[in-house]
Coordinates of C-alpha atoms and ligand atoms in Angstrom, one line a residue:
Chain A
M6 CA -6.4 -9.2 117.1
T7 CA -3.1 -11.6 116.5
P8 CA -1.3 -11.7 113.3
Q9 CA -3.0 -14.7 112.6
E10 CA -6.3 -13.5 113.3
F11 CA -5.8 -10.9 111.4
I12 CA -5.2 -13.4 108.7
A13 CA -7.9 -15.1 109.0
Y14 CA -10.2 -11.7 109.2
E15 CA -8.8 -10.8 106.2
A16 CA -10.4 -13.4 104.2
R17 CA -13.4 -13.4 105.6
L18 CA -13.7 -10.0 104.5
L19 CA -13.1 -10.8 101.0
D20 CA -15.5 -14.0 101.2
E21 CA -18.4 -11.7 102.6
A22 CA -17.8 -9.8 99.7
R23 CA -17.3 -6.3 102.1
Y24 CA -14.8 -5.2 99.6
D25 CA -14.4 -1.4 101.1
D26 CA -13.6 -3.0 104.7
W27 CA -10.7 -5.2 103.4
L28 CA -9.3 -2.2 101.3
T29 CA -8.6 -0.3 104.4
L30 CA -6.7 -3.6 105.6
F31 CA -3.7 -2.1 103.0
A32 CA -1.0 0.1 104.1
A33 CA -1.2 3.4 102.1
D34 CA 1.6 1.9 99.8
G35 CA 0.4 -2.0 100.2
R36 CA 0.6 -4.7 97.3
Y37 CA -1.5 -6.9 96.3
W38 CA 0.6 -9.4 94.3
V39 CA 0.0 -12.8 92.3
P40 CA 3.2 -13.3 90.4
L41 CA 2.8 -15.4 87.2
K42 CA 5.8 -18.0 87.9
G43 CA 3.8 -18.5 91.6
A44 CA 6.9 -19.3 94.0
A45 CA 9.5 -19.9 92.1
Q46 CA 9.6 -16.4 90.9
A47 CA 11.8 -14.1 93.1
E48 CA 11.1 -10.4 94.4
G49 CA 11.8 -8.0 91.8
E50 CA 12.4 -10.4 88.8
P51 CA 11.4 -8.3 85.7
H52 CA 8.7 -11.1 84.9
N53 CA 4.8 -10.3 84.5
A54 CA 2.2 -11.1 86.9
L55 CA -1.8 -12.6 86.9
A56 CA -2.4 -9.2 88.9
D57 CA 0.0 -6.5 90.4
E58 CA -1.7 -3.9 91.9
D59 CA -0.9 -0.9 94.3
H60 CA -3.6 1.0 96.5
L61 CA -5.3 2.6 93.4
L62 CA -5.7 -0.5 91.1
L63 CA -6.9 -1.8 94.3
S64 CA -9.5 0.8 94.7
L65 CA -10.3 0.7 91.2
R66 CA -11.0 -3.2 91.1
V67 CA -13.2 -2.0 94.4
Q68 CA -15.0 0.3 92.5
R69 CA -15.7 -1.2 89.5
L70 CA -16.8 -4.6 91.3
K71 CA -19.8 -1.7 92.4
N72 CA -20.4 -0.8 89.5
P73 CA -24.2 -2.2 88.2
K74 CA -22.7 -2.2 84.6
A75 CA -19.5 -4.7 85.5
H76 CA -21.3 -7.0 83.5
S77 CA -18.9 -10.0 84.4
Q78 CA -20.7 -9.3 87.6
H79 CA -24.4 -10.3 86.7
P80 CA -24.6 -12.9 88.3
R81 CA -21.8 -12.0 91.5
S82 CA -19.0 -13.7 91.8
R83 CA -18.6 -16.1 95.3
S84 CA -15.1 -16.4 96.9
Q85 CA -14.4 -19.1 99.4
H86 CA -11.0 -19.3 101.1
V87 CA -10.4 -22.7 103.2
L88 CA -6.9 -21.5 105.3
Q89 CA -4.4 -23.7 106.8
V90 CA -3.0 -22.1 109.8
S91 CA -1.1 -19.1 109.4
Q92 CA 2.9 -19.9 110.0
Q93 CA 5.2 -16.7 111.1
L94 CA 8.1 -16.8 110.1
K95 CA 9.3 -13.8 111.4
G96 CA 8.2 -10.6 112.8
D97 CA 8.6 -8.6 116.0
A98 CA 6.1 -6.3 117.7
Y99 CA 6.2 -3.9 114.7
S100 CA 6.0 -5.9 111.6
C101 CA 5.7 -9.7 110.7
E102 CA 5.4 -11.6 108.0
L103 CA 3.1 -15.6 107.8
H104 CA 2.7 -17.8 105.5
T105 CA -0.6 -19.2 104.8
P106 CA -1.5 -22.0 102.2
F107 CA -4.6 -22.1 101.1
L108 CA -7.6 -23.2 98.5
Y109 CA -9.6 -21.0 97.2
I110 CA -13.1 -21.4 95.6
E111 CA -14.8 -19.1 93.4
S112 CA -18.3 -19.3 92.0
R113 CA -20.6 -17.6 89.7
G114 CA -23.7 -18.7 88.3
S115 CA -23.6 -23.0 87.8
R116 CA -19.3 -22.5 87.1
Q117 CA -16.9 -23.1 89.7
L118 CA -13.3 -22.7 89.9
L119 CA -10.9 -23.9 92.5
L120 CA -7.3 -22.7 92.3
A121 CA -4.5 -24.1 95.3
G122 CA -1.9 -21.9 96.4
S123 CA -0.4 -20.1 99.4
A124 CA 0.1 -16.3 100.3
T125 CA 2.2 -14.1 102.2
H126 CA 1.7 -11.5 104.2
R127 CA 4.2 -8.6 105.0
L128 CA 2.3 -6.6 107.8
V129 CA 3.1 -3.7 109.6
R130 CA 2.2 -2.2 112.6
A131 CA -0.1 1.0 112.5
G132 CA -1.1 2.5 115.9
D133 CA -3.3 -0.6 117.5
A134 CA -3.8 -2.8 114.2
W135 CA -2.5 -4.7 111.7
R136 CA -2.0 -3.5 107.9
I137 CA -1.3 -5.4 104.8
R138 CA 2.7 -4.0 102.8
L139 CA 2.4 -7.0 100.9
K140 CA -0.1 -9.8 100.1
R141 CA 2.0 -11.9 97.9
V142 CA -0.5 -15.0 96.4
D143 CA 1.3 -17.7 94.9
L144 CA -1.2 -20.0 92.9
L145 CA 0.1 -23.3 92.4
D146 CA -0.7 -23.3 88.7
A147 CA -0.1 -19.5 87.7
G148 CA 1.4 -20.4 84.6
E149 CA -1.1 -22.4 83.2
P150 CA -4.4 -22.0 80.9
L151 CA -6.5 -20.4 83.6
P152 CA -10.3 -18.8 82.9
A153 CA -11.2 -15.3 84.0
I154 CA -10.5 -14.9 87.9
Q155 CA -12.8 -12.0 89.4
L156 CA -12.1 -11.7 92.6
F157 CA -8.9 -12.1 95.4
P158 CA -7.5 -15.2 95.7
Chain B
M30 CA -24.5 -36.2 55.4
A31 CA -21.5 -34.8 55.8
L32 CA -20.8 -31.1 54.8
T33 CA -20.1 -30.3 51.3
R34 CA -18.2 -27.2 49.7
K35 CA -21.1 -25.7 48.8
D36 CA -23.0 -26.1 52.8
I37 CA -20.4 -24.1 54.0
Q38 CA -20.0 -21.7 51.7
A39 CA -23.1 -21.2 52.0
L40 CA -22.3 -20.0 55.6
V41 CA -21.2 -17.1 54.9
Q42 CA -22.9 -14.7 53.6
D43 CA -22.2 -10.9 52.3
D44 CA -22.8 -9.4 55.2
R45 CA -23.8 -11.9 57.9
V46 CA -22.7 -15.0 59.0
H47 CA -24.2 -18.5 60.1
R48 CA -24.4 -19.3 63.6
D49 CA -22.8 -22.6 63.1
L50 CA -19.4 -21.2 62.6
Y51 CA -19.2 -20.8 66.2
V52 CA -21.0 -23.3 68.0
S53 CA -20.5 -26.8 65.2
Q54 CA -18.2 -29.4 66.5
E55 CA -18.5 -30.4 62.9
L56 CA -17.1 -27.7 61.5
F57 CA -14.4 -27.7 64.5
A58 CA -13.3 -30.8 63.6
L59 CA -13.0 -29.9 59.6
E60 CA -11.2 -26.9 60.1
Q61 CA -8.8 -28.7 61.9
R62 CA -7.9 -30.8 58.6
H63 CA -8.7 -28.0 55.9
F64 CA -8.5 -24.0 57.2
F65 CA -5.7 -24.5 59.5
A66 CA -3.7 -26.7 57.0
N67 CA -4.4 -24.1 54.5
T68 CA -3.4 -21.3 56.4
W69 CA -0.1 -19.6 57.8
Q70 CA 0.0 -20.2 61.9
F71 CA 2.7 -18.5 64.1
V72 CA 4.6 -21.0 66.2
G73 CA 6.6 -19.0 68.1
H74 CA 9.7 -16.2 68.2
A75 CA 13.4 -17.3 67.7
S76 CA 14.2 -15.2 71.1
Q77 CA 13.1 -18.1 72.6
V78 CA 15.2 -21.1 71.2
P79 CA 18.2 -19.2 71.1
A80 CA 21.0 -22.3 71.5
A81 CA 21.3 -25.3 69.4
G82 CA 19.0 -27.7 71.3
D83 CA 16.9 -25.5 72.5
Y84 CA 13.3 -26.4 72.2
F85 CA 9.6 -24.7 72.8
S86 CA 7.0 -27.1 72.5
V87 CA 3.2 -25.8 71.4
E88 CA -0.1 -27.4 69.7
I89 CA -1.6 -26.1 66.4
A90 CA -4.6 -27.5 65.0
S91 CA -4.2 -30.9 67.9
Q92 CA -0.9 -31.3 66.4
P93 CA 2.1 -31.5 69.1
L94 CA 5.3 -29.6 67.8
L95 CA 8.5 -29.0 68.9
M96 CA 10.0 -26.0 67.9
V97 CA 13.6 -26.6 67.4
R98 CA 16.8 -24.4 66.9
Q99 CA 19.3 -26.7 65.2
A100 CA 23.5 -26.9 65.6
D101 CA 23.4 -24.9 62.0
G102 CA 21.7 -21.7 63.5
G103 CA 18.6 -22.5 61.7
I104 CA 14.8 -23.0 63.5
R105 CA 12.9 -26.2 62.6
V106 CA 9.3 -27.3 63.5
L107 CA 8.8 -30.9 64.1
H108 CA 6.3 -33.6 64.8
N109 CA 6.6 -34.1 68.9
R110 CA 5.9 -38.1 68.3
C111 CA 8.4 -40.5 68.5
A112 CA 8.2 -42.9 64.9
H113 CA 8.2 -45.7 67.0
K114 CA 4.9 -45.5 68.9
G115 CA 4.1 -42.6 69.6
M116 CA 5.7 -41.1 72.7
P117 CA 6.7 -37.3 72.5
L118 CA 10.0 -36.4 72.1
S119 CA 9.6 -34.1 75.1
T120 CA 6.6 -33.5 77.7
D121 CA 8.2 -30.1 78.8
A122 CA 7.1 -27.2 77.4
C123 CA 10.6 -26.0 77.0
G124 CA 13.8 -27.0 77.3
N125 CA 17.2 -28.1 75.5
T126 CA 17.6 -31.5 73.9
G127 CA 21.4 -31.7 73.7
K128 CA 22.6 -32.7 70.8
F129 CA 19.8 -34.9 69.7
W130 CA 16.4 -36.3 70.7
R131 CA 15.8 -39.9 72.8
C132 CA 12.9 -41.1 73.6
P133 CA 12.5 -42.4 77.1
Y134 CA 9.4 -45.1 76.4
H135 CA 12.7 -47.4 74.0
A136 CA 15.7 -44.6 73.3
W137 CA 15.0 -44.4 69.7
T138 CA 17.5 -41.3 68.9
Y139 CA 17.0 -39.1 66.3
K140 CA 19.2 -35.6 65.0
L141 CA 17.6 -32.7 65.6
D142 CA 16.3 -32.2 62.7
G143 CA 14.1 -35.2 63.3
T144 CA 15.9 -37.9 61.0
P145 CA 16.7 -41.1 62.7
L146 CA 19.8 -41.6 64.7
A147 CA 19.3 -44.7 66.1
F148 CA 17.5 -47.5 68.3
P149 CA 18.3 -50.7 70.5
M150 CA 18.7 -54.3 69.3
K151 CA 19.1 -52.9 65.7
K152 CA 19.6 -56.8 64.9
G153 CA 16.1 -57.6 65.9
Y154 CA 14.7 -55.2 62.6
E155 CA 16.5 -56.7 60.1
G156 CA 14.7 -58.0 56.4
T157 CA 11.5 -56.5 58.7
R158 CA 9.7 -53.9 56.5
M159 CA 10.2 -50.7 59.8
P160 CA 12.6 -49.4 58.0
E161 CA 10.9 -48.4 54.8
S162 CA 7.6 -48.0 57.2
E163 CA 6.7 -43.9 58.6
A164 CA 8.6 -45.3 61.3
G165 CA 11.8 -45.7 59.4
Q166 CA 11.4 -42.2 58.8
G167 CA 11.9 -40.3 61.7
M168 CA 10.3 -37.7 63.6
G169 CA 9.0 -35.8 60.5
A170 CA 9.8 -31.9 59.9
V171 CA 6.9 -29.4 59.0
K172 CA 7.7 -28.6 55.4
D173 CA 6.8 -24.6 55.3
V174 CA 8.4 -23.3 57.8
E175 CA 9.4 -19.3 57.6
V176 CA 11.3 -17.1 60.1
Y177 CA 10.4 -13.5 59.3
R178 CA 12.0 -11.5 61.6
D179 CA 12.5 -14.2 64.1
F180 CA 8.5 -14.7 64.0
V181 CA 8.2 -18.3 62.9
F182 CA 4.9 -19.2 61.3
C183 CA 4.4 -22.8 59.6
K184 CA 1.7 -24.4 57.2
F185 CA 1.1 -27.6 57.5
S186 CA -0.5 -28.5 53.6
E187 CA 1.5 -28.5 50.5
G188 CA -0.5 -26.5 48.8
G189 CA -1.7 -22.9 49.1
P190 CA 0.3 -19.6 49.2
D191 CA 3.4 -18.9 50.1
F192 CA 4.4 -17.3 53.2
R193 CA 5.0 -13.9 51.2
S194 CA 1.6 -13.8 49.5
F195 CA -0.7 -15.2 51.9
F196 CA 0.3 -12.0 54.8
G197 CA 1.0 -9.8 52.0
G198 CA 1.2 -6.0 53.6
V199 CA 0.7 -6.9 57.0
L200 CA 3.7 -7.8 57.1
A201 CA 4.8 -4.2 58.0
A202 CA 3.0 -4.1 61.3
I203 CA 6.2 -6.6 62.5
D204 CA 8.3 -4.6 60.5
N205 CA 7.2 -1.7 62.8
L206 CA 7.3 -3.7 65.7
V207 CA 11.1 -5.1 64.9
D208 CA 12.1 -1.8 64.2
R209 CA 11.4 -0.1 67.5
S210 CA 14.8 -1.8 68.3
P211 CA 17.7 0.4 67.9
T212 CA 19.4 -2.9 67.0
G213 CA 16.8 -4.7 65.0
K214 CA 15.9 -7.8 67.7
L215 CA 13.3 -8.2 70.7
R216 CA 13.4 -10.6 73.0
V217 CA 10.0 -12.7 74.3
E218 CA 10.7 -11.9 78.5
G219 CA 8.4 -11.5 81.6
G220 CA 6.2 -14.7 80.9
I221 CA 3.5 -15.7 78.9
L222 CA -0.3 -14.9 80.2
R223 CA -2.8 -18.0 79.3
N224 CA -6.1 -17.5 79.0
V225 CA -9.0 -20.6 78.7
I226 CA -11.9 -18.7 77.6
H227 CA -15.2 -20.4 76.1
C228 CA -16.2 -19.5 73.2
N229 CA -15.2 -19.8 69.6
W230 CA -11.7 -18.6 68.3
K231 CA -13.5 -16.8 65.6
M232 CA -15.5 -14.4 68.4
Y233 CA -12.3 -13.6 69.9
L234 CA -10.4 -12.8 67.0
E235 CA -13.4 -11.2 65.4
N236 CA -13.3 -8.8 68.3
I237 CA -10.0 -8.0 68.4
N238 CA -11.4 -5.7 65.4
D239 CA -14.4 -4.5 67.7
T240 CA -14.0 -0.6 68.3
V241 CA -18.2 -0.2 68.9
H242 CA -18.0 -2.0 71.9
P243 CA -15.4 -1.0 74.3
Q244 CA -18.1 2.2 75.6
S245 CA -20.8 -0.3 76.6
A246 CA -18.3 -3.0 77.8
H247 CA -15.6 -1.6 79.2
E248 CA -17.8 1.3 80.9
S249 CA -17.6 -0.4 84.5
A250 CA -13.5 -0.8 84.0
T251 CA -13.5 3.3 82.1
Q252 CA -15.7 4.8 84.8
A253 CA -13.8 3.4 87.8
A254 CA -10.7 4.7 86.1
N255 CA -12.1 7.7 85.8
L256 CA -13.3 8.1 89.5
L257 CA -9.9 8.0 90.8
W258 CA -8.5 10.0 88.6
Q259 CA -10.9 12.9 87.9
G260 CA -9.7 16.4 89.5
K261 CA -6.3 15.5 88.7
P262 CA -4.5 18.8 87.2
A263 CA -4.4 18.4 83.5
D264 CA -0.2 18.2 83.3
E265 CA -0.3 15.7 86.8
P266 CA 2.2 12.4 85.1
K267 CA -0.3 9.5 84.7
P268 CA 0.9 6.4 86.1
M269 CA 1.1 3.5 83.5
A270 CA -1.9 1.8 85.1
M271 CA -3.7 5.0 84.2
E272 CA -2.2 6.0 80.8
Q273 CA -3.6 2.6 79.7
I274 CA -6.7 2.3 81.0
L275 CA -8.0 5.6 80.5
P276 CA -8.0 5.3 76.5
F277 CA -10.7 2.4 76.7
G278 CA -13.0 4.9 77.3
A279 CA -13.2 6.8 74.3
G280 CA -15.9 7.6 72.3
Y281 CA -17.4 6.1 69.3
D282 CA -16.2 9.5 67.3
F283 CA -12.3 8.5 68.2
F284 CA -12.7 4.7 67.1
D285 CA -14.6 5.4 64.4
R286 CA -11.7 8.0 62.8
M287 CA -9.1 6.0 63.6
G288 CA -9.8 4.1 60.7
G289 CA -8.9 0.3 59.3
R290 CA -7.4 -1.5 56.6
V291 CA -8.0 -4.4 55.3
Y292 CA -5.7 -6.9 53.3
P293 CA -6.5 -10.4 51.0
N294 CA -6.3 -13.3 53.1
G295 CA -8.4 -11.9 56.3
H296 CA -6.0 -9.4 57.9
S297 CA -6.3 -6.1 58.6
M298 CA -4.8 -3.4 60.4
L299 CA -6.6 -1.2 62.7
G300 CA -6.4 2.3 64.0
V301 CA -4.3 3.1 61.0
N302 CA -4.3 7.6 62.0
F303 CA -3.9 6.7 65.6
S304 CA -5.4 4.3 68.2
I305 CA -5.3 4.1 72.2
H306 CA -1.8 3.8 72.2
S307 CA -0.7 6.7 70.2
G308 CA -0.9 9.0 73.7
Y309 CA 2.2 7.2 75.6
A310 CA 4.5 9.4 76.9
Q311 CA 7.4 9.9 74.7
V312 CA 11.2 8.2 75.9
P313 CA 13.5 10.9 74.9
E314 CA 16.8 9.0 75.4
Y315 CA 15.0 5.8 73.4
E316 CA 14.2 8.2 70.6
A317 CA 18.3 9.0 70.7
A318 CA 18.8 5.4 70.2
L319 CA 16.3 5.3 67.3
Q320 CA 18.3 8.3 65.9
A321 CA 21.1 6.8 66.2
A322 CA 20.6 4.1 64.5
H323 CA 17.5 4.8 61.8
G324 CA 17.8 8.3 60.7
A325 CA 15.5 11.2 62.3
E326 CA 13.3 11.2 59.8
R327 CA 13.0 7.2 59.8
T328 CA 12.4 7.4 63.5
A329 CA 9.5 9.7 63.6
E330 CA 7.6 7.6 60.5
I331 CA 8.4 4.1 62.8
L332 CA 7.2 6.0 66.0
Q333 CA 4.1 8.0 65.0
R334 CA 3.0 4.4 63.6
S335 CA 1.1 2.8 66.5
P336 CA -2.0 0.9 65.2
Q337 CA -4.5 -0.8 67.8
N338 CA -4.5 -4.1 66.3
S339 CA -2.9 -5.7 63.4
V340 CA -4.5 -9.4 63.4
F341 CA -1.9 -12.5 61.6
F342 CA -5.1 -14.3 60.1
P343 CA -6.2 -16.4 61.6
S344 CA -3.5 -16.7 64.5
L345 CA -2.0 -13.8 65.4
A346 CA -2.6 -10.0 66.0
V347 CA 0.3 -8.0 67.3
K348 CA 0.5 -4.5 68.8
S349 CA 4.0 -2.6 67.6
S350 CA 3.7 -0.2 70.8
P351 CA 3.1 -1.8 73.4
Q352 CA 5.3 -4.6 72.1
A353 CA 2.9 -6.8 72.8
I354 CA 1.1 -10.4 70.9
R355 CA -1.9 -12.2 71.6
V356 CA -1.7 -16.0 70.3
I357 CA -5.2 -17.1 69.6
R358 CA -4.8 -21.5 69.9
P359 CA -8.7 -22.7 69.5
L360 CA -9.1 -26.1 71.9
A361 CA -12.4 -26.7 70.6
A362 CA -15.8 -24.9 69.2
D363 CA -16.5 -23.7 72.2
R364 CA -13.3 -23.4 74.0
T365 CA -10.4 -20.9 73.2
L366 CA -6.8 -20.6 74.4
V367 CA -5.4 -16.9 74.2
E368 CA -1.7 -15.8 75.3
A369 CA 0.2 -12.6 75.6
W370 CA 3.6 -12.4 75.2
S371 CA 5.5 -9.6 75.9
F372 CA 8.5 -8.2 74.2
R373 CA 11.8 -6.7 75.6
V374 CA 13.1 -4.6 73.1
D375 CA 16.9 -4.5 72.6
G376 CA 18.7 -1.2 73.1
A377 CA 15.6 0.5 74.7
P378 CA 15.3 1.1 78.3
D379 CA 13.4 -0.7 80.5
L380 CA 10.7 1.5 80.5
L381 CA 9.5 0.2 77.4
F382 CA 9.5 -3.4 78.3
E383 CA 7.4 -2.4 82.0
R384 CA 4.7 -1.1 79.3
S385 CA 4.3 -4.3 78.0
M386 CA 3.9 -6.3 80.7
T387 CA 1.9 -4.0 82.1
Y388 CA -0.4 -3.7 79.6
N389 CA -0.5 -7.8 78.9
R390 CA -1.4 -7.8 82.6
L391 CA -3.5 -5.0 82.9
V392 CA -5.7 -6.1 79.9
F393 CA -5.3 -9.7 78.8
S394 CA -4.2 -11.7 82.3
P395 CA -7.1 -14.1 83.0
M396 CA -7.3 -11.7 86.5
S397 CA -7.2 -8.2 84.3
V398 CA -10.4 -5.6 85.4
V399 CA -10.6 -5.0 81.5
A400 CA -10.6 -8.2 80.0
H401 CA -13.4 -9.9 82.4
D402 CA -16.4 -7.8 80.7
D403 CA -15.1 -9.2 77.3
V404 CA -14.9 -12.9 78.9
H405 CA -18.0 -12.4 80.0
L406 CA -19.5 -11.0 77.2
F407 CA -18.2 -14.1 74.4
E408 CA -19.1 -16.8 77.1
S409 CA -22.2 -15.5 77.2
I410 CA -22.9 -15.0 73.5
Q411 CA -22.1 -18.5 72.9
Q412 CA -24.8 -19.2 75.0
G413 CA -27.2 -16.7 73.3
L414 CA -26.8 -18.2 70.1
Q415 CA -28.2 -21.3 71.1
S416 CA -31.6 -19.2 70.0
D417 CA -33.3 -20.8 67.2
H418 CA -35.3 -17.9 66.4
N419 CA -32.4 -15.6 64.7
E420 CA -29.6 -18.0 63.4
W421 CA -27.6 -15.4 62.2
V422 CA -24.9 -13.2 63.1
S423 CA -25.4 -9.7 62.0
L424 CA -22.2 -7.7 60.5
H425 CA -23.9 -5.2 57.9
R426 CA -22.4 -2.4 59.2
D427 CA -20.9 0.1 57.0
F428 CA -21.5 -2.8 54.1
D429 CA -20.9 -1.6 50.5
A430 CA -21.0 -4.3 47.8
S431 CA -18.3 -3.0 45.8
E432 CA -16.2 -4.2 48.7
L433 CA -16.7 -7.4 47.1
E434 CA -13.9 -7.1 44.9
G435 CA -11.4 -8.0 47.6
G436 CA -7.6 -6.2 47.9
T437 CA -6.0 -3.7 50.0
R438 CA -9.0 -1.1 51.4
E439 CA -9.3 1.6 53.7
V440 CA -12.6 3.0 55.8
N441 CA -13.6 4.0 58.7
G442 CA -12.4 2.1 62.1
T443 CA -15.8 1.1 63.4
N444 CA -16.5 -0.3 59.5
E445 CA -17.3 -4.5 60.1
L446 CA -15.6 -4.7 56.8
L447 CA -12.7 -5.6 58.9
M448 CA -14.8 -9.2 60.1
R449 CA -16.4 -9.8 56.7
N450 CA -12.9 -9.5 55.3
Q451 CA -11.8 -12.3 58.1
F452 CA -14.9 -14.7 57.4
R453 CA -14.6 -14.3 53.4
A454 CA -11.3 -16.1 54.1
W455 CA -12.1 -18.3 56.2
A456 CA -14.7 -19.2 54.3
R457 CA -11.8 -19.4 51.3
Y458 CA -9.9 -21.7 52.8
M459 CA -11.7 -23.9 54.3
T460 CA -13.1 -24.9 51.4
V461 CA -10.2 -24.8 48.9
D462 CA -9.3 -28.4 48.8
M463 CA -12.6 -29.7 49.6
E464 CA -15.0 -31.3 46.9
Ligands
LIG528 S1 8.2 -45.0 71.8 FE1 9.3 -43.9 71.2 S2 11.3 -45.3 71.0 FE2 9.0 -46.4 71.6
LIG529 FE1 -12.5 -5.5 74.8

């Protein structure tokens, strides 16, 4: 898989609700980060995030989604990522960084939520596969009042 | 036919409330004029406007407002409306206006306190009634503003209780939060998490006092956390996230024993004995700094109190540890804005600030794993109340006729008195200025 193919594959796993498979794409020290200021937030700035999850918290999220007592998943949420072509910002054979603008739709019952933003993926090579060291999601409206976002933009 | 004082009071019975309180748009409109005007609302924190000319915009009960730092160091709350034709003086969320306000439309200007300064083409107004009219009076400031240890509150109506007699004993919760700083200073930092929830604001506020729901409502989150944490040795240091999520799974007995206290006018404190925040790891260097400032005895007293929630009815809920507040801003009968603010405690290590941000992110973010179930329940209840089968919401648990005397009272932590107390205050301040 090229890094670009990897990004498309990652989104597909999410939209097909294959969360356990999705988790395996993360490196052991991988991080999923949705900063509260969106793209304006510098890395390391002491500012909050809508989500900032290491492997443990991501697993917690995935476990919870599987739990029949996850009340907010009755009915289930569905997601659709509409990705622009990923741009490779830097990289070599062992690591790379890509920028992918997207539209994200999350729907549940008859209610639909549309979010726009861009993702930055920092990938590392692990054997013959890519792994996510960082997935940073910059939402256009990160600091605005938002309804519940239950899955993974 | 318009609702009368009697109609409204009939909606709040001793041990139950009518669903109209949550679903009626007509009542919501009346709340704006009566209830919110007659009670003290949280506006903001002084640390958001450190320098003269700094402002922060906020909307309370549909009123667009600006909290502004004055040249003399004071804080005022102005109506964000140009005296000429209604243009807001700022449409930014915050900023610095300099030495005066200047309207972008026709360049009328105002002093920092909102009084008129100048306007172009002065001659055209000579001999007109403009200077004596509302337009000549400037932006207008909210008269009743109180800055309590840097927490800014306001009240719109002229009558009604003064600040101290309205909040009374619950102010101890702000004291406890501020006293956690060796220098007595807090700063709002790290950003504000903003949620729109499709439910009535009273439902959200009521839930802040609801200790019976965590075991069933948050089962999915706590089971997932337990699953990931099980088998770890007891002395293994917990990651902050685990330290904060696991206690949500405590049983009925824990929540019952934590105790609650109600104050007159709808305020309450939950977890007067202990709370889900009591088990956070101690920070020796921080304790030493506090002891240097307050002495050992006082420090112990400050740190051993960490109530679950203190409700400053109707717009603010405070957690003194982990230094977080929630601000409740009603938008419509079925829509509420809930904000979670983090504080940096001056003179304390970064760990405390991280604790505040982490807690808010894990529990109150639109992407929180804990809140998803709460939000789903509130939004679903809003639908469920459409059922004509039963028009009443039960608040019977631990009702005791003697509680009708009012006053400050201590009860068990699962007692629905904490909610009944809110609704009694609602009925009172909703109708106090009605025929
Ligand atoms: S509306 Fe402000 S100057 Fe005309
Ligand atoms: Fe809850």
